[in-house]
Short mmCIF file of N, CA and C in Angstrom, two decimals:
data_model
loop_
_atom_site.label_atom_id
_atom_site.label_comp_id
_atom_site.label_asym_id
_atom_site.label_seq_id
_atom_site.Cartn_x
_atom_site.Cartn_y
_atom_site.Cartn_z
N MET A 15 45.76 163.56 83.57
CA MET A 15 44.47 163.19 82.76
C MET A 15 43.22 163.50 83.56
N ASN A 16 42.58 164.32 83.45
CA ASN A 16 41.20 164.13 84.08
C ASN A 16 40.00 162.66 83.63
N ALA A 17 39.14 162.55 83.80
CA ALA A 17 38.18 161.58 83.64
C ALA A 17 36.85 162.17 82.45
N GLU A 18 37.01 163.82 82.81
CA GLU A 18 35.87 164.68 81.81
C GLU A 18 36.70 165.35 80.36
N GLU A 19 38.33 164.68 80.97
CA GLU A 19 38.38 165.17 79.44
C GLU A 19 38.07 163.57 78.45
N LEU A 20 39.13 162.59 79.22
CA LEU A 20 38.15 161.05 78.99
C LEU A 20 37.38 160.48 78.62
N ARG A 21 36.07 161.34 78.61
CA ARG A 21 34.74 161.23 77.76
C ARG A 21 34.79 161.99 77.26
N ASN A 22 35.29 162.53 77.07
CA ASN A 22 35.26 163.58 75.28
C ASN A 22 35.34 163.21 74.08
N LYS A 23 36.01 162.24 74.59
CA LYS A 23 37.64 161.34 73.79
C LYS A 23 36.24 160.03 72.89
N THR A 24 36.69 159.23 72.15
CA THR A 24 36.69 158.29 71.37
C THR A 24 36.42 156.90 71.95
N PRO A 25 36.03 155.66 71.91
CA PRO A 25 37.61 155.00 72.12
C PRO A 25 38.11 153.93 71.60
N ASP A 26 38.08 154.30 70.36
CA ASP A 26 39.68 154.53 69.38
C ASP A 26 40.53 155.74 70.26
N GLN A 27 40.55 156.88 70.25
CA GLN A 27 41.51 157.37 71.16
C GLN A 27 41.91 157.08 72.45
N LEU A 28 40.22 156.32 73.00
CA LEU A 28 40.75 155.67 74.34
C LEU A 28 42.11 154.67 74.82
N ARG A 29 41.28 153.53 73.80
CA ARG A 29 42.65 152.44 73.60
C ARG A 29 43.63 152.80 73.18
N ALA A 30 44.15 153.72 72.06
CA ALA A 30 45.15 154.60 71.90
C ALA A 30 46.47 154.60 73.30
N ASP A 31 45.67 155.73 73.91
CA ASP A 31 46.17 156.27 75.44
C ASP A 31 46.49 154.99 76.21
N LEU A 32 45.77 153.87 75.64
CA LEU A 32 46.07 152.86 77.39
C LEU A 32 46.85 151.66 77.12
N VAL A 33 47.16 151.74 75.27
CA VAL A 33 49.04 151.14 74.79
C VAL A 33 49.85 152.53 75.17
N SER A 34 49.72 153.20 75.19
CA SER A 34 50.55 154.42 75.78
C SER A 34 51.22 154.32 76.52
N LEU A 35 50.25 153.95 78.31
CA LEU A 35 50.61 154.56 79.20
C LEU A 35 50.69 152.67 79.44
N LYS A 36 50.20 151.79 79.06
CA LYS A 36 50.79 150.95 79.73
C LYS A 36 52.25 150.39 79.00
N LYS A 37 52.06 150.57 77.77
CA LYS A 37 54.11 151.19 77.35
C LYS A 37 54.78 151.68 78.10
N GLU A 38 54.13 152.84 78.82
CA GLU A 38 55.31 153.96 80.06
C GLU A 38 54.91 152.96 81.15
N ALA A 39 54.22 152.58 81.46
CA ALA A 39 53.89 151.54 82.87
C ALA A 39 55.52 150.84 83.17
N PHE A 40 55.00 150.30 81.72
CA PHE A 40 56.42 148.75 81.21
C PHE A 40 57.58 149.36 81.37
N ASN A 41 58.00 151.06 81.25
CA ASN A 41 59.38 151.38 80.98
C ASN A 41 59.60 151.52 81.90
N LEU A 42 58.42 152.62 83.37
CA LEU A 42 59.00 152.82 84.47
C LEU A 42 59.26 151.63 85.16
N ARG A 43 58.38 150.63 85.00
CA ARG A 43 58.82 149.24 86.27
C ARG A 43 60.31 148.91 85.63
N PHE A 44 60.42 148.80 84.46
CA PHE A 44 62.45 148.46 84.31
C PHE A 44 63.10 149.55 84.52
N GLN A 45 62.68 150.91 84.63
CA GLN A 45 63.71 151.35 85.13
C GLN A 45 63.98 151.37 86.87
N ALA A 46 63.06 151.52 87.42
CA ALA A 46 62.43 150.70 88.93
C ALA A 46 63.42 149.76 89.19
N ALA A 47 63.14 148.89 88.32
CA ALA A 47 64.21 147.61 88.69
C ALA A 47 66.70 147.84 88.82
N THR A 48 66.32 148.71 87.68
CA THR A 48 67.19 148.91 87.66
C THR A 48 67.89 149.93 88.40
N ASN A 49 67.14 150.85 89.22
CA ASN A 49 67.31 152.01 89.94
C ASN A 49 68.03 153.19 89.54
N GLN A 50 67.24 153.08 87.99
CA GLN A 50 67.30 154.31 87.41
C GLN A 50 66.29 155.63 86.97
N LEU A 51 64.85 154.54 88.07
CA LEU A 51 64.00 155.68 88.41
C LEU A 51 63.80 156.80 89.10
N GLU A 52 64.21 157.65 88.45
CA GLU A 52 64.43 159.87 89.63
C GLU A 52 62.52 159.68 90.36
N ASN A 53 61.54 159.53 89.13
CA ASN A 53 60.11 159.85 90.01
C ASN A 53 59.77 158.94 90.30
N THR A 54 59.40 157.56 91.81
CA THR A 54 59.02 157.06 91.72
C THR A 54 57.11 156.96 92.34
N ALA A 55 56.98 158.77 91.62
CA ALA A 55 55.66 158.05 91.97
C ALA A 55 54.64 158.05 90.64
N ARG A 56 55.50 158.05 89.61
CA ARG A 56 54.76 158.70 88.42
C ARG A 56 54.56 157.30 87.57
N ILE A 57 55.23 156.16 88.61
CA ILE A 57 54.29 154.82 88.45
C ILE A 57 53.33 154.50 88.77
N ARG A 58 52.54 155.60 89.97
CA ARG A 58 51.13 155.09 91.18
C ARG A 58 50.40 155.90 89.85
N ALA A 59 50.58 157.21 89.07
CA ALA A 59 49.99 158.10 88.92
C ALA A 59 49.81 156.95 87.49
N VAL A 60 50.53 156.43 86.93
CA VAL A 60 50.42 155.51 85.40
C VAL A 60 49.23 154.95 85.97
N ARG A 61 49.45 154.13 86.90
CA ARG A 61 48.48 153.16 87.18
C ARG A 61 47.52 153.48 87.47
N ARG A 62 47.30 154.31 87.91
CA ARG A 62 45.65 155.29 88.40
C ARG A 62 44.99 155.40 86.93
N ASP A 63 46.06 156.03 85.92
CA ASP A 63 45.99 156.91 84.68
C ASP A 63 45.25 155.11 83.78
N VAL A 64 45.76 154.20 84.33
CA VAL A 64 45.49 153.63 82.80
C VAL A 64 43.76 153.43 83.31
N ALA A 65 43.49 152.43 84.98
CA ALA A 65 42.67 152.18 85.60
C ALA A 65 41.26 153.24 84.89
N ARG A 66 41.97 154.72 85.22
CA ARG A 66 41.11 155.34 85.23
C ARG A 66 40.10 155.24 83.32
N VAL A 67 41.03 154.95 82.35
CA VAL A 67 40.94 154.91 81.09
C VAL A 67 39.97 153.52 80.85
N LYS A 68 40.53 152.58 81.79
CA LYS A 68 39.72 151.18 81.16
C LYS A 68 37.99 151.31 81.73
N THR A 69 37.82 152.56 83.24
CA THR A 69 36.73 152.38 83.54
C THR A 69 35.58 152.90 82.49
N ILE A 70 36.64 154.12 81.79
CA ILE A 70 35.69 155.10 81.57
C ILE A 70 35.09 154.09 79.49
N LEU A 71 36.49 153.48 79.61
CA LEU A 71 36.00 152.86 78.32
C LEU A 71 35.60 151.26 78.20
N ASN A 72 34.58 151.11 79.80
CA ASN A 72 33.80 149.60 80.18
C ASN A 72 32.90 150.43 79.74
N GLN A 73 32.45 152.00 80.78
CA GLN A 73 31.21 152.88 80.88
C GLN A 73 30.56 152.76 79.15
N LYS A 74 31.28 153.84 78.76
CA LYS A 74 31.16 153.60 77.34
C LYS A 74 30.61 151.98 76.53
N ALA A 75 31.09 151.14 76.56
CA ALA A 75 30.70 149.89 76.13
C ALA A 75 29.12 149.25 77.01
N ALA A 76 29.44 150.08 77.90
CA ALA A 76 27.39 149.46 78.52
C ALA A 76 27.14 150.27 78.46
N GLN A 77 27.15 152.19 77.81
CA GLN A 77 25.87 152.96 77.10
C GLN A 77 25.54 152.03 76.34
N ALA A 78 26.61 151.23 74.77
CA ALA A 78 26.74 151.20 74.40
C ALA A 78 25.37 150.15 73.71
N ALA A 79 26.08 149.09 75.01
CA ALA A 79 24.95 147.93 75.12
C ALA A 79 23.73 148.52 75.38
N ALA A 80 23.05 148.89 75.72
CA ALA A 80 22.63 149.77 76.51
C ALA A 80 21.48 150.34 75.54
N ASN A 81 22.21 151.46 74.33
CA ASN A 81 20.88 151.52 73.60
C ASN A 81 20.86 150.93 72.60
#
């Protein structure tokens, strides 16, 4: 998921993506705690995707407030 794809989405779509990413992060943390996680790099990727979505949402909110 890159920033350009995210900028083309609506805020509602971004919030839906954020919810699904947070659920995935929770499941990955749970798998890691029970030693069932195979791809440990996925945790980092999901964390960064969450941050990316939040950044784009904040940029869109600031842009809407400025107009």
